[in-house]
Amino acid sequence: MGKHYDSKDIVVLEGLDAVRMRPGMYIGTTGTKGLHHLLWEIVDNSIDEISNGFGNNITVTLFRDGSAQVEDNGRGIPVDIHPQMKVSGVEVVFTQLHAGGKFNNENYGYSGGLHGVGASVTNALSRWLDVKVYRDGKEYEMRFESITKNGKIRSGAVVTPLKQIGSTNRFGTCVRFLPDDRVFEDITFSHEVVSKRLRELAFLNKGIEIVLIDERYMRGGSPSKKVFKFNGGLKDFVLYLNNNRAEHPNPIYISGKSDLIELECAFQYTSSYTENIFSYVNNIPTSEGGTHETGLKSAITRAFNDVARRLNFLKDKEENPLGEDYREGMTVVLAIKMRNVQFEGQTKTKLGNPEIKNEVENIVYNQLVTVFEKNENKKVLELAVKKGKAAAKVREAAKRAKEITRQKNSIENSNLIGKLASASGKKSELNELFIVEGDSAGGSAKQARDRSFQAILPLRGKPLNAEKKRLAQVLANEEIRTIISALGTGIGEDFDLSNLKYHKVIILSDADQDGAHIRAILMTFFFRYMRGLVTNGHLYIGLPPLYKVQKKEHEEYVYSDQELPEVIERVGKGYSIQRYKGLGEMNPEQLWDTTMDPQKRTLVQVNVEDAANAELMITTWMGDDIEARKSYISEHANFNKKDEFAEKKGL
Ligand code: TSJ
């Protein structure tokens, strides 16, 4: 086999080297998102194996040396020689681009349409990767490394060929790898990111036990361990999202399949007025929606109206509520599985396949009609109709109110704009609007700014929580209306990006809980009502310093708790520290130097995902359940903003 193997091997290595040359083509970025992608490529393989009925456990371990490990109790990657490739199945998986764990599509129902670049990409972008396979009484091992030869890096080269190293009676696969720090800006896996995604996967794949062990954190003498296992699947997911704010105890759950898709859906009403639809295709979140969501929405509207008429929840002379009316306060999770997925949209998170709309609509309609004819579910439909009717009324009233505001627009708006210190320059591409927490910080910012392109809008107190209130009430809020008038784009359906007067909209809030809250509220508002502003990258968060370390003339600003000891050491004996509790404690010059000067400041661009997360944060924060709120805050609220954001900057 010798010679043949060698030549083939070189071709293979060239493939992996191409990945290293252009990582972005395969994993999007070399920031934190790309780093985590390495892990998801591996995890996806285990999920596939288990969803096809082989095994029930996946254990992910994050080690102190920076490596990550994924272990499952499936059948174990085949070790026999692959008929076309002439090398072991294991070697194919880690050296062939696009091979993944998926040898052909008969093996796995819906594979291949997943993230899809395969485990070889993880190998190509790792320092080393070690795989163990447990199969048919034997334990096998194989090892890859990115080795330097004549000054060039060869990615993912075989350093230990596949060999049997012992006997075992178990089955499964275990892969451990160390991301290459020559590729990634930072190779630290985020506990939050990993934990959140594994929890999500456990919801989406009911009954699978997914364990996260994080050896970097100790809890009571042993490494932190989380076990995610949800026998209720999407039902449990909806309960989790609604976090005790549900209006009826049991989410409605439906499932079905056609030639093209398999579908599951669960929904439940909450006491809030927002619609929250979370959709997935082959376990991948589709945050921009798409044809499956369109089909779902039509089905809900039609089924609700049809059954409501039949049960006389809607009287003969009453009009049908609209879809948006029914969806107010509804949390929905839709998950479908299909082949040949086409993703579209700004972030490639929108399902484009046109044939899927009807497919989803038919299944959901039929299942909903069946579900609502059952006695135990009639109450939920009755509630839906009651809410739908109320929402329709408010919608009509808001429409009238809006028409009135439009008429007397100019006078009133000029009043509101009073608080805004606008920029003198007229080039909107260069102009920046700072939304600043508090009047005193607002005052400093007004003095500090470069008025030729920077505008300041001080916010007094907390602006209204956009999540909780209806559109009409949001619009009535003075601060929000000032923002809307200042930006010039209009909102909701009227939103028109081409009228945007400030191409950077920068939120400046304090580094404390209230500040985080204000930031989340504003992000939620923009996410809900001016999403185009977020998706086109116009929304930013400014980072004020947490400390000033000073010794005589020398002064240094510190933006995170982590940095503080380093700076202190560098400055040496005789220093003093000032802690900034709020923006208001800085004088105009300091505020300019640290936070506003385009040459020195750090801005974090907000993406749609951040904004959607802010919303979830608020849902939890503002809920009525005080215990849940407390535990959420202690678990998630990282007020050390530099860390949290520096991570995002890598995106
Ligand atoms: F691909 C990978 F290396 F990233 C990876 C694959 C990583 C991990 C942690 C697990 C797996 C994996 C692959 N788990 N289970 C499998 N299963 C197969 O590859 C497999 C096993 C048996 C058969 C068969 O036909 O007998 C077919 C396949 C595809």
XYZ file of C-alpha atoms and ligand atoms in Angstrom:
680
model
C 0.000 0.000 0.000
C 3.032 2.229 0.754
C 3.459 4.512 -2.224
C -0.186 4.871 -3.012
C -0.898 5.836 0.555
C 1.843 8.459 0.536
C 0.618 10.277 -2.542
C -2.919 10.242 -1.324
C -1.736 11.526 1.996
C -0.175 14.587 0.434
C -3.386 15.510 -1.357
C -5.194 15.177 1.926
C -2.738 17.408 3.720
C -3.084 20.064 1.055
C -6.804 20.054 1.747
C -6.301 20.719 5.426
C -3.620 23.319 4.744
C -6.147 25.193 2.639
C -8.383 25.387 5.704
C -5.589 26.930 7.727
C -4.783 29.350 4.932
C -8.352 30.624 4.843
C -10.099 29.632 8.070
C -12.813 32.202 7.436
C -14.076 30.270 4.425
C -14.757 27.259 6.603
C -15.684 28.581 10.024
C -16.630 32.206 9.332
C -14.238 33.928 11.738
C -11.149 33.302 13.822
C -12.794 35.060 16.748
C -14.733 33.443 19.515
C -17.506 32.283 17.206
C -15.093 30.411 14.951
C -13.354 28.883 17.939
C -16.600 27.441 19.218
C -17.399 26.223 15.737
C -14.552 23.703 16.115
C -16.372 22.210 19.060
C -19.789 22.221 17.376
C -18.435 20.329 14.393
C -17.482 17.512 16.752
C -20.610 17.668 18.895
C -22.822 17.565 15.777
C -21.375 14.170 14.905
C -22.317 12.725 18.283
C -25.782 14.267 18.105
C -26.282 12.653 14.686
C -25.234 9.259 15.964
C -27.520 9.399 18.977
C -30.528 10.870 17.156
C -30.287 7.885 14.880
C -30.803 5.616 17.819
C -27.266 4.675 18.816
C -26.391 5.629 22.387
C -27.883 8.189 24.752
C -25.052 10.222 26.278
C -22.667 12.958 25.181
C -20.115 14.296 27.611
C -18.242 17.485 26.801
C -15.237 18.344 28.925
C -13.332 21.628 28.934
C -9.798 21.170 30.270
C -7.420 23.542 31.989
C -4.864 23.147 29.191
C -7.358 24.767 26.786
C -8.401 21.564 25.062
C -11.958 20.314 24.693
C -13.235 16.743 24.589
C -16.429 15.210 23.264
C -17.324 11.661 24.142
C -20.392 9.639 23.164
C -21.632 6.105 23.669
C -22.656 5.494 20.062
C -21.309 2.746 17.798
C -17.832 4.231 17.466
C -16.471 5.644 14.185
C -15.796 2.738 11.790
C -12.174 1.642 11.936
C -12.157 -0.586 8.871
C -10.618 0.572 5.609
C -12.859 2.856 3.631
C -13.422 1.256 0.195
C -12.834 4.406 -1.916
C -10.363 6.250 0.251
C -8.264 3.183 1.111
C -7.673 4.429 4.658
C -9.580 3.818 7.893
C -12.939 5.444 8.428
C -11.438 7.400 11.320
C -8.734 8.836 9.083
C -11.282 9.804 6.442
C -13.345 11.686 9.008
C -10.411 13.802 10.170
C -8.520 14.346 6.934
C -11.151 14.686 4.199
C -12.885 18.016 3.875
C -16.657 17.742 4.000
C -16.458 14.090 4.996
C -17.663 14.699 8.538
C -18.848 11.584 10.306
C -21.188 11.020 7.423
C -20.072 8.464 4.914
C -23.243 8.564 2.945
C -26.688 9.929 3.344
C -28.363 6.568 3.782
C -26.547 6.187 7.030
C -27.995 9.298 8.556
C -31.393 10.677 7.650
C -30.721 14.391 7.722
C -26.985 14.730 7.878
C -24.916 16.743 5.523
C -27.175 19.745 5.635
C -25.877 20.622 9.091
C -23.023 22.985 9.738
C -21.483 20.658 7.295
C -17.797 21.423 7.115
C -16.943 18.396 9.179
C -14.535 17.268 11.819
C -11.533 17.601 9.494
C -11.797 21.369 9.841
C -11.487 21.005 13.597
C -8.404 18.868 13.030
C -6.912 21.352 10.568
C -7.241 24.232 13.024
C -5.980 22.389 16.112
C -2.488 22.021 17.590
C -3.306 18.377 18.166
C -6.314 16.094 18.057
C -6.646 12.740 19.711
C -9.397 10.226 18.936
C -10.346 7.053 20.734
C -12.847 4.555 19.360
C -14.464 1.795 21.415
C -15.904 -0.909 19.191
C -16.341 -4.676 19.040
C -14.357 -5.341 22.214
C -11.410 -3.150 21.251
C -10.122 0.285 22.121
C -8.365 2.150 19.280
C -6.423 5.386 19.249
C -5.241 7.779 16.573
C -3.467 11.121 16.889
C -3.039 14.132 14.616
C -0.847 17.189 15.003
C -0.200 20.377 13.127
C 3.549 20.009 12.714
C 6.133 22.501 11.537
C 8.376 21.250 8.748
C 10.928 23.479 7.007
C 9.232 26.478 8.576
C 5.837 25.534 7.132
C 2.908 24.250 9.122
C 1.323 20.994 7.972
C -2.175 20.954 9.361
C -3.679 17.915 11.001
C -1.002 15.425 10.007
C -1.186 11.841 11.251
C 1.439 11.369 13.973
C 0.099 8.130 15.418
C -1.710 5.912 12.915
C -4.858 4.157 14.071
C -3.950 1.278 16.362
C -5.532 -0.934 18.948
C -4.398 0.044 22.437
C -6.541 -2.196 24.611
C -9.718 -4.171 25.142
C -13.071 -2.832 26.240
C -16.677 -3.884 26.455
C -18.034 -0.450 25.776
C -18.899 1.306 22.520
C -18.378 4.927 21.576
C -16.135 7.698 20.322
C -14.009 10.176 22.238
C -12.307 13.147 20.576
C -10.066 15.648 22.352
C -8.403 18.613 20.638
C -6.473 21.770 21.385
C -7.430 24.752 19.193
C -4.361 26.285 17.575
C -3.407 29.617 19.126
C -1.670 30.565 15.869
C -5.088 30.599 14.218
C -7.419 31.955 16.878
C -7.172 35.313 18.612
C -8.069 33.632 21.862
C -8.513 29.917 22.461
C -10.582 30.200 25.631
C -13.872 28.371 25.331
C -16.648 30.328 26.981
C -18.454 28.355 29.634
C -21.604 30.368 28.990
C -21.579 29.832 25.230
C -20.914 26.114 25.505
C -23.400 25.610 28.285
C -26.116 27.549 26.462
C -25.697 25.614 23.217
C -25.550 22.208 24.930
C -28.710 23.024 26.865
C -30.369 24.053 23.606
C -29.297 20.811 21.923
C -30.675 18.837 24.848
C -34.034 20.591 24.475
C -34.045 19.993 20.724
C -33.161 16.299 21.071
C -35.359 14.996 23.832
C -34.028 12.288 26.075
C -30.363 12.707 25.116
C -28.226 13.273 28.180
C -25.658 15.954 27.544
C -23.112 16.555 30.278
C -20.788 19.535 30.510
C -17.757 19.186 32.724
C -15.665 22.311 33.054
C -12.387 21.478 34.756
C -11.427 25.153 34.752
C -13.987 25.787 37.474
C -14.163 23.912 40.737
C -17.352 23.510 42.721
C -17.039 22.030 46.194
C -13.795 20.222 45.440
C -14.714 18.749 42.058
C -14.963 20.229 38.566
C -18.177 22.031 37.689
C -20.651 19.628 36.110
C -23.966 20.311 34.434
C -26.336 17.658 33.176
C -28.866 18.557 30.495
C -31.573 16.023 29.829
C -35.128 16.914 28.931
C -37.616 14.152 28.384
C -40.206 16.779 27.475
C -38.085 18.199 24.610
C -39.589 21.330 23.054
C -42.279 21.422 25.729
C -39.576 21.774 28.351
C -37.837 24.346 26.147
C -40.913 26.572 26.067
C -41.405 26.240 29.830
C -37.772 27.219 30.313
C -38.074 30.260 28.026
C -41.234 31.397 29.734
C -39.642 31.056 33.101
C -42.743 30.928 35.277
C -44.569 33.632 33.395
C -46.881 31.241 31.611
C -50.612 31.832 31.471
C -51.545 28.156 31.247
C -49.722 25.194 32.774
C -49.075 22.981 29.749
C -47.541 24.141 26.487
C -49.334 22.848 23.402
C -47.154 20.331 21.578
C -47.559 19.010 18.040
C -45.441 16.910 15.742
C -45.729 15.344 12.324
C -43.891 14.482 9.168
C -44.223 14.570 5.410
C -42.015 13.377 2.564
C -39.877 16.480 2.886
C -39.764 17.327 6.569
C -40.080 16.171 10.144
C -41.594 18.784 12.395
C -42.047 19.487 16.087
C -43.587 22.569 17.612
C -44.538 23.739 21.093
C -46.092 26.996 22.249
C -47.469 28.659 25.326
C -48.910 32.060 26.212
C -47.196 34.365 28.682
C -48.429 37.429 30.486
C -46.241 39.680 28.318
C -47.219 41.217 24.999
C -44.320 40.135 22.874
C -44.269 37.400 20.343
C -41.249 35.144 20.627
C -40.661 32.637 17.880
C -37.578 30.460 18.084
C -37.106 28.297 15.034
C -34.541 25.667 14.108
C -33.625 23.697 11.031
C -31.599 20.538 11.684
C -30.778 21.871 15.174
C -29.455 25.149 13.756
C -31.183 28.304 15.005
C -32.812 30.320 12.219
C -32.968 33.697 13.918
C -33.933 35.470 10.715
C -36.901 33.124 10.244
C -37.749 31.997 6.745
C -40.253 29.859 4.891
C -40.843 27.444 7.780
C -41.809 30.324 10.054
C -44.056 31.822 7.411
C -45.858 28.498 7.075
C -46.155 28.180 10.838
C -47.673 31.638 11.188
C -50.272 31.081 8.468
C -51.216 27.754 10.006
C -51.656 29.230 13.466
C -53.844 32.078 12.226
C -56.009 29.812 10.077
C -56.375 27.014 12.595
C -57.159 29.361 15.483
C -59.794 31.205 13.476
C -61.375 28.070 12.016
C -61.676 26.159 15.262
C -62.673 29.288 17.193
C -65.594 29.785 14.774
C -66.633 26.159 15.108
C -66.558 26.327 18.911
C -68.271 29.710 18.858
C -65.387 31.475 20.646
C -65.729 33.911 17.748
C -69.321 35.017 17.255
C -70.853 35.399 13.807
C -70.573 39.156 13.697
C -67.087 39.356 15.183
C -64.130 39.843 12.863
C -61.185 37.467 12.793
C -58.184 38.669 14.782
C -55.008 38.902 12.687
C -52.037 36.565 13.063
C -50.054 39.209 14.911
C -52.946 39.555 17.363
C -52.892 35.862 18.176
C -49.123 35.864 18.528
C -48.983 38.613 21.144
C -47.555 37.079 24.308
C -46.926 33.757 22.612
C -43.671 31.846 22.919
C -43.212 29.331 20.129
C -40.448 26.893 19.365
C -40.472 25.295 15.925
C -37.926 22.660 14.957
C -37.829 20.954 11.603
C -35.483 18.460 10.016
C -34.974 18.408 6.267
C -32.474 17.785 3.468
C -30.904 20.256 1.035
C -31.220 23.252 3.283
C -30.738 26.654 1.694
C -29.857 29.386 4.146
C -30.178 33.025 3.159
C -30.212 36.454 4.731
C -27.709 38.785 6.287
C -26.352 36.196 8.700
C -27.342 33.080 6.731
C -29.863 32.217 9.400
C -32.990 32.414 7.266
C -34.490 29.338 5.646
C -34.950 29.965 1.924
C -36.438 26.724 0.551
C -39.773 27.855 -0.934
C -41.344 24.371 -0.838
C -41.165 24.283 2.958
C -43.819 26.910 3.627
C -46.745 24.738 2.542
C -45.193 21.671 4.037
C -45.059 23.256 7.489
C -48.395 24.978 7.072
C -50.232 21.741 6.260
C -48.771 19.729 9.102
C -49.239 22.451 11.700
C -52.778 23.272 10.558
C -53.941 19.667 10.675
C -52.308 18.948 13.997
C -53.612 22.140 15.600
C -57.175 21.453 14.526
C -56.925 17.982 16.052
C -55.328 19.257 19.237
C -57.896 22.003 19.849
C -60.854 19.687 19.402
C -59.669 17.831 22.489
C -61.447 19.034 25.598
C -58.370 19.581 27.691
C -56.966 22.055 25.134
C -60.099 24.087 24.439
C -59.261 26.395 27.314
C -55.988 27.368 25.641
C -57.773 28.279 22.423
C -60.332 30.254 24.404
C -57.479 32.174 26.029
C -55.836 32.708 22.630
C -59.047 34.144 21.205
C -59.576 36.387 24.203
C -56.036 37.737 23.862
C -56.361 37.992 20.093
C -59.492 40.090 20.361
C -57.901 42.384 22.927
C -54.791 42.803 20.797
C -56.930 43.619 17.757
C -58.654 46.389 19.722
C -55.337 47.878 20.843
C -54.010 47.642 17.308
C -56.973 49.648 16.020
C -56.550 52.219 18.766
C -52.815 52.510 18.140
C -53.439 53.044 14.467
C -55.771 55.943 15.210
C -53.310 57.391 17.730
C -50.486 57.137 15.224
C -52.473 58.975 12.587
C -53.063 61.774 15.049
C -49.389 61.962 16.056
C -48.399 62.095 12.408
C -50.560 65.142 11.864
C -49.125 67.169 14.703
C -45.762 65.621 14.264
C -43.522 68.555 13.570
C -44.520 70.756 16.506
C -44.272 68.079 19.132
C -41.120 66.504 17.876
C -39.261 69.774 17.845
C -40.154 70.010 21.522
C -38.727 66.621 22.304
C -35.615 67.231 20.316
C -34.883 69.966 22.856
C -32.936 67.529 25.002
C -30.864 66.377 22.091
C -27.589 68.160 21.466
C -27.373 67.486 17.752
C -24.298 67.412 15.583
C -23.518 70.376 13.379
C -22.205 68.306 10.479
C -24.726 67.045 7.972
C -22.968 63.886 6.774
C -24.994 61.140 8.352
C -22.352 58.503 7.541
C -19.929 60.329 9.834
C -22.395 61.318 12.523
C -22.648 59.599 15.877
C -25.436 59.651 18.400
C -24.493 58.912 22.000
C -27.388 57.789 24.162
C -26.064 58.529 27.625
C -27.370 57.273 30.957
C -28.156 60.094 33.345
C -28.326 63.863 33.070
C -24.970 64.529 34.687
C -23.046 62.197 32.397
C -25.112 63.629 29.574
C -23.937 67.098 30.595
C -20.291 66.034 30.614
C -20.695 64.326 27.266
C -22.199 67.477 25.763
C -19.178 69.485 26.862
C -16.671 66.855 25.840
C -17.974 65.972 22.406
C -16.746 67.038 19.015
C -19.928 68.754 17.962
C -19.067 68.602 14.301
C -20.145 64.966 14.209
C -21.197 63.852 17.704
C -24.686 64.268 19.128
C -25.695 63.592 22.718
C -29.017 62.422 24.038
C -29.142 62.121 27.825
C -31.566 59.550 29.209
C -33.148 60.272 32.519
C -33.816 57.179 34.622
C -34.748 53.940 32.975
C -36.437 54.163 29.646
C -39.517 52.078 29.307
C -39.128 48.339 29.035
C -39.837 47.688 25.379
C -40.396 44.004 26.006
C -43.269 44.348 28.342
C -45.412 46.988 26.748
C -47.388 47.189 23.591
C -46.269 49.260 20.654
C -48.651 52.114 21.428
C -47.229 52.430 24.943
C -43.647 52.239 23.794
C -44.274 55.082 21.403
C -45.829 57.183 24.103
C -42.601 57.146 26.114
C -40.839 60.460 25.801
C -37.251 59.180 25.750
C -38.057 56.594 23.134
C -39.841 59.108 20.983
C -36.853 61.393 21.187
C -34.641 58.573 19.951
C -37.047 57.840 17.114
C -37.244 61.468 16.014
C -33.496 61.943 16.328
C -32.665 58.945 14.155
C -35.172 59.861 11.472
C -35.842 56.317 10.236
C -39.309 55.707 11.632
C -40.070 52.375 13.286
C -41.648 48.994 12.678
C -43.141 48.697 9.214
C -42.290 52.331 8.477
C -38.598 51.818 9.252
C -36.431 53.168 6.443
C -32.696 52.908 6.899
C -31.960 55.361 4.127
C -33.204 58.183 6.348
C -30.817 57.348 9.189
C -29.199 60.564 10.443
C -26.512 58.971 12.614
C -24.644 55.969 11.266
C -23.222 55.136 14.670
C -25.693 54.900 17.518
C -23.723 54.406 20.715
C -25.195 53.355 24.029
C -23.219 54.666 26.991
C -24.325 53.336 30.335
C -22.761 52.763 33.748
C -20.825 49.642 34.656
C -23.377 48.493 37.188
C -26.654 46.595 37.278
C -28.814 49.553 36.385
C -26.516 50.362 33.515
C -26.693 46.805 32.224
C -30.440 46.983 32.487
C -30.744 50.240 30.599
C -28.468 48.839 27.926
C -30.594 45.717 27.625
C -33.781 47.747 27.400
C -32.400 49.915 24.631
C -31.046 46.912 22.757
C -34.429 45.268 23.035
C -36.120 48.390 21.740
C -33.830 48.528 18.708
C -34.188 44.802 18.151
C -37.963 45.032 18.211
C -38.619 48.265 16.388
C -35.547 49.191 14.370
C -34.045 45.820 13.637
C -32.461 47.101 10.428
C -30.324 49.402 12.529
C -28.887 46.387 14.318
C -28.567 44.072 11.320
C -26.737 46.747 9.368
C -24.227 47.267 12.145
C -25.170 50.770 13.268
C -25.682 49.984 16.951
C -22.710 50.073 19.329
C -21.937 49.946 23.004
C -19.357 52.304 24.436
C -17.019 51.025 27.127
C -16.255 53.392 29.979
C -13.295 52.580 32.241
C -13.805 50.985 35.655
C -10.719 52.450 37.339
C -8.084 55.092 37.087
C -4.672 54.176 38.465
C -2.513 57.211 39.138
C 1.005 57.937 40.300
C 2.108 61.560 40.171
C 1.715 62.713 36.562
C 1.214 59.220 35.218
C -2.371 58.015 34.904
C -3.858 54.914 33.344
C -7.415 53.875 32.761
C -8.420 50.293 33.448
C -11.403 48.693 31.742
C -11.717 45.378 33.539
C -11.070 43.758 36.913
C -8.688 41.321 35.259
C -6.437 44.071 33.999
C -6.254 45.878 37.307
C -3.495 43.842 39.012
C -1.307 44.029 35.875
C -1.622 47.767 35.711
C -0.920 48.179 39.415
C 2.202 46.129 39.076
C 3.364 48.120 36.092
C 2.759 51.466 37.790
C 4.563 50.351 40.954
C 4.561 51.590 44.547
C 2.863 54.822 45.510
C -0.127 54.595 43.216
C -3.702 55.560 43.956
C -6.835 53.999 42.524
C -10.074 55.691 41.686
C -13.045 53.501 41.005
C -15.631 54.927 38.650
C -19.049 53.947 39.852
C -20.695 55.790 37.037
C -20.097 57.879 33.977
C -21.241 60.873 35.989
C -18.048 60.786 38.072
C -15.873 61.614 35.110
C -15.229 65.154 34.072
C -15.754 66.047 30.418
C -12.085 65.710 29.544
C -11.829 62.266 31.098
C -15.011 61.143 29.392
C -13.647 62.277 26.035
C -10.282 60.613 26.590
C -11.611 57.285 27.746
C -14.889 56.757 26.015
C -15.680 59.208 23.231
C -12.477 59.968 21.332
C -12.627 57.816 18.181
C -8.836 57.443 18.353
C -8.807 55.868 21.808
C -12.223 54.512 22.705
C -13.449 50.943 22.420
C -16.804 50.392 20.794
C -18.519 47.057 20.627
C -20.753 46.490 17.667
C -24.052 44.919 18.625
C -25.265 42.073 16.423
C -28.748 40.651 16.155
C -27.854 37.772 18.415
C -26.737 40.135 21.188
C -29.915 42.113 20.816
C -32.074 38.996 20.933
C -30.198 37.843 24.021
C -30.779 41.210 25.645
C -34.425 40.580 25.164
C -34.248 37.202 26.832
C -32.314 38.805 29.650
C -35.094 41.307 30.114
C -37.798 38.692 29.955
C -36.114 37.002 32.844
C -35.185 40.177 34.621
C -38.525 41.817 34.441
C -40.569 38.738 35.184
C -42.545 38.584 38.363
C -40.604 35.678 39.792
C -38.094 37.254 42.130
C -36.162 34.055 42.834
C -35.677 33.337 39.140
C -34.529 36.897 38.632
C -31.991 36.680 41.407
C -30.557 33.428 40.218
C -30.472 34.679 36.633
C -28.592 37.768 37.637
C -26.032 35.914 39.689
C -25.560 33.328 36.950
C -25.469 35.513 33.877
C -24.912 39.121 34.680
C -21.278 39.769 34.093
C -20.739 43.385 34.877
C -17.159 43.195 33.977
C -17.990 44.598 30.628
C -14.605 44.560 29.023
C -14.455 40.768 29.276
C -17.905 40.171 28.064
C -17.477 42.539 25.167
C -13.895 41.952 24.320
C -15.062 38.455 23.589
C -17.723 39.719 21.261
C -15.359 42.032 19.500
C -13.643 38.956 18.194
C -16.757 38.030 16.275
F -16.531 12.992 13.455
C -16.050 13.189 14.647
F -14.850 12.751 14.632
F -15.999 14.424 14.901
C -16.808 12.483 15.695
C -17.654 11.471 15.374
C -16.610 12.899 17.017
C -17.304 12.263 18.015
C -17.119 12.670 19.432
C -18.156 11.233 17.715
C -18.321 10.834 16.387
C -19.180 9.733 16.112
C -19.351 9.074 14.919
N -19.910 9.138 17.027
N -20.529 8.120 16.455
C -20.204 8.027 15.178
N -20.670 7.076 14.391
C -20.173 6.751 13.151
O -19.306 7.414 12.618
C -20.691 5.524 12.539
C -20.667 4.373 13.285
C -21.095 3.187 12.721
C -21.512 3.161 11.418
C -21.919 1.892 10.813
O -22.470 1.915 9.715
O -21.685 0.835 11.435
C -21.556 4.305 10.674
C -21.129 5.494 11.228
C -21.181 6.751 10.406
